[in-house]
């Protein structure tokens, strides 16, 4: 099972560009592909959470696997208890501030 977003390169036909036809077909037959919704997908939210986890929990050396499991479990509990939300609204005025280098001065 493979979950993919809706980029134009994320299509089974792309495998034919990377592999010979027989190999591409063999790979495609093994896949059960599920595409995420085009806007505000749960995959985007998962990527955001992985980024937050990396910055908050994994940004240092962790000595062993057991400590890693404990740290991740504590981080997960804290994150779940905080009811973190994703706000998908991004207004033009916000974009002009956050992406000032891309917008001309008005």
Coordinates of N, CA, C and O in Angstrom, one line a residue:
X1 N 0.9 -1.2 0.0 CA 0.0 0.0 0.0 C 0.9 1.2 0.0 O 1.8 1.3 0.8
X2 N 0.6 2.2 -0.9 CA 1.4 3.4 -1.0 C 0.5 4.6 -1.0 O -0.5 4.6 -1.8
X3 N 0.8 5.5 -0.1 CA 0.0 6.8 -0.1 C 0.8 7.9 -0.7 O 2.0 8.1 -0.4
X4 N 0.2 8.5 -1.7 CA 1.0 9.6 -2.5 C 0.2 10.8 -2.6 O -1.1 10.8 -2.6
X5 N 0.9 11.9 -2.6 CA 0.2 13.2 -2.9 C -0.1 13.3 -4.4 O 0.2 12.4 -5.2
X6 N -0.7 14.4 -4.8 CA -1.1 14.5 -6.2 C -0.2 15.3 -7.1 O -0.6 15.9 -8.0
X7 N 1.1 15.2 -6.9 CA 2.0 15.8 -7.8 C 2.0 15.1 -9.2 O 1.7 13.9 -9.2
X8 N 2.2 15.8 -10.2 CA 2.1 15.2 -11.6 C 3.2 14.1 -11.8 O 3.0 13.2 -12.6
X9 N 4.3 14.1 -11.0 CA 5.3 13.0 -11.1 C 4.9 11.8 -10.3 O 5.6 10.8 -10.5
X10 N 3.9 11.9 -9.5 CA 3.6 10.7 -8.7 C 2.4 9.9 -9.3 O 1.3 9.8 -8.8
X11 N 2.8 9.4 -10.4 CA 1.8 8.5 -11.2 C 2.6 7.2 -11.6 O 3.8 7.2 -11.7
X12 N 1.9 6.1 -11.7 CA 2.5 4.9 -12.1 C 3.3 5.0 -13.4 O 4.3 4.4 -13.5
X13 N 2.8 5.8 -14.3 CA 3.5 5.9 -15.6 C 4.9 6.5 -15.4 O 5.8 6.2 -16.3
X14 N 5.2 7.2 -14.3 CA 6.6 7.7 -14.1 C 7.6 6.5 -13.9 O 8.8 6.7 -14.2
X15 N 7.1 5.4 -13.5 CA 8.0 4.2 -13.3 C 8.6 3.8 -14.7 O 9.7 3.3 -14.7
X16 N 7.8 4.0 -15.7 CA 8.3 3.6 -17.1 C 9.5 4.5 -17.5 O 10.2 4.1 -18.4
X17 N 9.6 5.7 -16.9 CA 10.7 6.6 -17.2 C 12.0 6.1 -16.5 O 13.1 6.4 -16.9
X18 N 11.8 5.5 -15.4 CA 13.0 5.1 -14.5 C 13.4 3.6 -14.8 O 14.6 3.3 -14.5
X19 N 12.5 2.8 -15.2 CA 12.8 1.3 -15.4 C 12.4 0.9 -16.7 O 11.6 1.5 -17.4
X20 N 12.9 -0.3 -17.1 CA 12.4 -0.9 -18.4 C 11.0 -1.3 -18.2 O 10.5 -1.5 -17.1
X21 N 10.2 -1.5 -19.3 CA 8.8 -1.7 -19.2 C 8.4 -2.9 -18.3 O 7.4 -2.9 -17.6
X22 N 9.2 -4.0 -18.5 CA 8.8 -5.2 -17.7 C 9.0 -5.0 -16.2 O 8.1 -5.4 -15.4
X23 N 10.1 -4.3 -15.8 CA 10.3 -4.0 -14.4 C 9.2 -3.0 -13.8 O 8.7 -3.2 -12.7
X24 N 8.9 -2.0 -14.6 CA 7.9 -1.0 -14.2 C 6.6 -1.7 -14.0 O 5.9 -1.4 -13.0
X25 N 6.2 -2.5 -14.9 CA 4.9 -3.3 -14.8 C 4.9 -4.2 -13.6 O 3.9 -4.2 -12.8
X26 N 6.0 -4.8 -13.3 CA 6.2 -5.7 -12.1 C 6.0 -4.9 -10.8 O 5.2 -5.3 -9.9
X27 N 6.6 -3.7 -10.8 CA 6.4 -2.9 -9.6 C 5.0 -2.4 -9.4 O 4.4 -2.4 -8.3
X28 N 4.4 -1.9 -10.5 CA 3.1 -1.3 -10.5 C 2.1 -2.4 -10.0 O 1.2 -2.1 -9.2
X29 N 2.2 -3.6 -10.4 CA 1.3 -4.7 -10.1 C 1.4 -5.0 -8.5 O 0.4 -5.5 -8.0
X30 N 2.5 -4.7 -7.9 CA 2.6 -4.9 -6.4 C 2.0 -3.7 -5.6 O 1.8 -3.9 -4.4
X31 N 1.8 -2.6 -6.3 CA 1.4 -1.4 -5.5 C -0.2 -1.3 -5.4 O -0.9 -1.6 -6.4
X32 N -0.6 -0.9 -4.3 CA -2.0 -0.5 -4.1 C -1.9 1.0 -3.7 O -1.5 1.4 -2.6
X33 N -2.2 1.9 -4.7 CA -1.9 3.3 -4.6 C -3.2 4.0 -4.1 O -4.3 3.8 -4.6
X34 N -3.0 4.9 -3.1 CA -4.0 5.7 -2.6 C -3.5 7.2 -2.6 O -2.5 7.5 -2.1
X35 N -4.3 8.0 -3.3 CA -3.9 9.4 -3.4 C -4.6 10.2 -2.3 O -5.7 10.0 -1.9
X36 N -3.9 11.2 -1.8 CA -4.4 12.1 -0.8 C -5.3 13.2 -1.4 O -5.1 13.4 -2.6
X37 N -6.2 13.8 -0.7 CA -6.9 14.9 -1.2 C -6.0 16.0 -1.7 O -4.9 16.2 -1.2
X38 N -6.5 16.8 -2.7 CA -5.6 17.8 -3.3 C -5.3 19.0 -2.4 O -4.3 19.6 -2.5
X39 N -6.2 19.3 -1.5 CA -6.0 20.5 -0.6 C -6.1 20.1 0.8 O -7.1 19.5 1.3
X40 N -5.1 20.5 1.6 CA -5.1 20.3 3.1 C -5.1 18.9 3.5 O -5.9 18.5 4.3
X41 N -4.3 18.0 2.8 CA -4.4 16.6 3.1 C -3.8 16.2 4.4 O -3.0 16.9 5.0
X42 N -4.2 15.0 4.9 CA -3.6 14.5 6.2 C -2.2 14.2 6.0 O -1.4 14.3 7.0
X43 N -1.7 14.0 4.8 CA -0.3 13.7 4.6 C 0.5 15.0 4.9 O 1.6 14.9 5.5
X44 N 0.0 16.2 4.5 CA 0.6 17.4 4.8 C 0.7 17.6 6.4 O 1.7 18.0 6.9
X45 N -0.4 17.2 7.1 CA -0.4 17.3 8.5 C 0.7 16.4 9.1 O 1.4 16.8 10.0
X46 N 0.8 15.2 8.6 CA 1.8 14.2 9.1 C 3.2 14.8 8.8 O 4.1 14.7 9.7
X47 N 3.4 15.4 7.7 CA 4.8 16.0 7.4 C 5.1 17.1 8.4 O 6.2 17.2 8.9
X48 N 4.1 17.9 8.7 CA 4.2 19.0 9.7 C 4.6 18.4 11.1 O 5.5 18.9 11.8
X49 N 3.9 17.4 11.5 CA 4.1 16.7 12.8 C 5.5 16.1 12.8 O 6.2 16.2 13.9
X50 N 5.9 15.5 11.8 CA 7.3 14.9 11.7 C 8.3 16.0 11.9 O 9.4 15.8 12.5
X51 N 8.1 17.2 11.2 CA 9.0 18.3 11.3 C 9.1 18.8 12.8 O 10.1 19.1 13.3
X52 N 7.9 18.9 13.4 CA 7.8 19.4 14.8 C 8.5 18.4 15.7 O 9.3 18.8 16.6
X53 N 8.3 17.1 15.5 CA 9.0 16.1 16.3 C 10.5 16.2 16.2 O 11.2 16.1 17.2
X54 N 10.9 16.4 14.9 CA 12.4 16.4 14.7 C 13.0 17.6 15.5 O 14.0 17.5 16.1
X55 N 12.3 18.8 15.4 CA 12.9 20.0 16.0 C 12.8 19.9 17.6 O 13.7 20.3 18.3
X56 N 11.6 19.4 18.1 CA 11.4 19.4 19.5 C 12.0 18.2 20.2 O 12.4 18.3 21.4
X57 N 12.2 17.1 19.6 CA 12.6 15.9 20.3 C 13.8 15.2 19.8 O 14.6 14.6 20.6
X58 N 14.1 15.3 18.5 CA 15.2 14.6 17.9 C 16.4 15.5 17.5 O 17.3 15.0 16.8
X59 N 16.4 16.7 18.0 CA 17.5 17.6 17.6 C 18.8 17.5 18.4 O 19.6 18.4 18.4
X60 N 18.9 16.4 19.0 CA 20.1 16.1 19.8 C 20.5 14.7 19.7 O 19.7 13.9 19.3
X61 N 21.7 14.3 20.2 CA 22.1 13.0 20.2 C 21.4 12.2 21.3 O 21.4 12.6 22.4
X62 N 20.9 11.0 20.9 CA 20.2 10.2 21.9 C 21.0 8.9 22.0 O 21.3 8.2 21.0
X63 N 21.4 8.5 23.2 CA 22.4 7.5 23.3 C 22.0 6.0 23.0 O 22.9 5.3 22.5
X64 N 20.8 5.7 23.1 CA 20.4 4.3 22.8 C 18.9 4.2 22.5 O 18.2 5.2 22.6
X65 N 18.5 3.1 21.9 CA 17.2 2.9 21.4 C 16.1 3.0 22.5 O 15.0 3.5 22.3
X66 N 16.4 2.5 23.7 CA 15.4 2.6 24.8 C 15.2 4.0 25.2 O 14.0 4.4 25.4
X67 N 16.2 4.8 25.3 CA 16.0 6.3 25.6 C 15.2 6.9 24.5 O 14.4 7.8 24.8
X68 N 15.5 6.6 23.3 CA 14.8 7.1 22.1 C 13.3 6.8 22.2 O 12.4 7.7 22.1
X69 N 13.0 5.6 22.6 CA 11.6 5.2 22.7 C 10.9 6.0 23.8 O 9.7 6.4 23.7
X70 N 11.6 6.1 25.0 CA 11.0 6.9 26.1 C 10.8 8.3 25.7 O 9.7 8.9 26.0
X71 N 11.8 8.9 25.1 CA 11.7 10.3 24.7 C 10.5 10.5 23.7 O 9.8 11.5 23.8
X72 N 10.4 9.7 22.7 CA 9.4 9.8 21.7 C 8.0 9.6 22.3 O 7.0 10.2 22.0
X73 N 7.9 8.6 23.3 CA 6.6 8.4 23.9 C 6.2 9.6 24.7 O 5.0 10.0 24.7
X74 N 7.1 10.2 25.5 CA 6.8 11.4 26.3 C 6.4 12.5 25.4 O 5.5 13.3 25.6
X75 N 7.2 12.7 24.3 CA 6.8 13.8 23.3 C 5.5 13.6 22.7 O 4.7 14.5 22.6
X76 N 5.2 12.3 22.3 CA 3.9 12.0 21.7 C 2.7 12.3 22.7 O 1.7 12.9 22.3
X77 N 2.9 11.9 23.9 CA 1.8 12.1 24.9 C 1.6 13.6 25.1 O 0.5 14.1 25.1
X78 N 2.7 14.4 25.2 CA 2.6 15.8 25.4 C 1.9 16.5 24.2 O 1.1 17.3 24.3
X79 N 2.3 16.1 23.0 CA 1.8 16.6 21.8 C 0.3 16.3 21.7 O -0.5 17.2 21.3
X80 N -0.1 15.1 22.0 CA -1.5 14.7 21.9 C -2.4 15.4 22.9 O -3.5 15.8 22.7
X81 N -1.8 15.6 24.1 CA -2.6 16.3 25.2 C -2.7 17.8 24.9 O -3.6 18.5 25.4
X82 N -1.8 18.4 24.1 CA -1.9 19.8 23.8 C -2.9 20.1 22.7 O -3.2 21.3 22.4
X83 N -3.5 19.1 22.0 CA -4.5 19.3 21.0 C -4.0 20.3 19.9 O -4.7 21.2 19.6
X84 N -2.8 20.1 19.4 CA -2.3 20.9 18.4 C -3.1 20.9 17.1 O -3.6 19.9 16.7
X85 N -3.4 22.1 16.6 CA -4.2 22.2 15.4 C -3.4 22.8 14.2 O -2.4 23.5 14.4
X86 N -3.9 22.5 13.0 CA -3.3 23.1 11.8 C -4.3 24.1 11.2 O -5.5 23.7 11.0
X87 N -3.9 25.3 11.1 CA -4.7 26.3 10.5 C -4.4 26.5 9.0 O -3.3 27.0 8.7
X88 N -5.2 26.0 8.1 CA -4.9 26.0 6.7 C -5.1 27.4 6.0 O -4.8 27.6 4.9
X89 N -5.7 28.4 6.7 CA -5.9 29.7 6.1 C -4.7 30.5 6.0 O -3.9 30.6 7.0
X90 N -4.4 31.0 4.9 CA -3.2 31.8 4.6 C -3.7 32.9 3.7 O -3.9 32.8 2.5
X91 N -3.8 34.1 4.4 CA -4.4 35.3 3.7 C -3.2 36.0 2.9 O -2.1 35.8 3.2
X92 N -3.6 36.7 1.9 CA -2.7 37.5 1.1 C -1.8 38.4 2.0 O -0.6 38.5 1.8
X93 N -2.4 39.0 3.0 CA -1.7 39.9 3.9 C -0.6 39.2 4.6 O 0.5 39.7 4.8
X94 N -1.0 37.9 5.1 CA 0.0 37.1 5.7 C 1.2 36.7 4.8 O 2.3 36.7 5.2
X95 N 0.8 36.4 3.6 CA 1.8 36.0 2.6 C 2.8 37.2 2.3 O 4.0 37.0 2.1
X96 N 2.2 38.4 2.2 CA 3.1 39.6 2.0 C 4.1 39.8 3.1 O 5.2 40.3 2.9
X97 N 3.8 39.4 4.3 CA 4.7 39.5 5.4 C 5.7 38.3 5.4 O 6.9 38.5 5.5
X98 N 5.2 37.1 5.4 CA 6.1 35.9 5.4 C 6.9 35.7 4.2 O 8.0 35.2 4.3
X99 N 6.4 36.1 3.1 CA 7.1 35.9 1.8 C 7.5 37.3 1.2 O 7.4 37.5 0.0
X100 N 7.9 38.2 2.0 CA 8.1 39.6 1.5 C 9.1 39.7 0.4 O 8.9 40.5 -0.5
X101 N 10.1 38.8 0.3 CA 11.1 38.8 -0.7 C 10.5 38.4 -2.1 O 11.0 38.8 -3.2
X102 N 9.3 37.8 -2.1 CA 8.7 37.4 -3.3 C 7.6 38.3 -3.8 O 7.1 38.2 -5.0
X103 N 7.2 39.3 -3.0 CA 6.1 40.2 -3.3 C 6.7 41.6 -3.5 O 7.5 42.0 -2.7
X104 N 6.2 42.3 -4.6 CA 6.7 43.7 -4.8 C 6.1 44.6 -3.7 O 5.0 44.3 -3.1
X105 N 6.8 45.7 -3.4 CA 6.3 46.7 -2.5 C 5.1 47.4 -3.1 O 5.2 47.8 -4.3
X106 N 4.1 47.6 -2.4 CA 2.9 48.3 -2.9 C 2.9 49.7 -2.4 O 3.3 50.1 -1.4

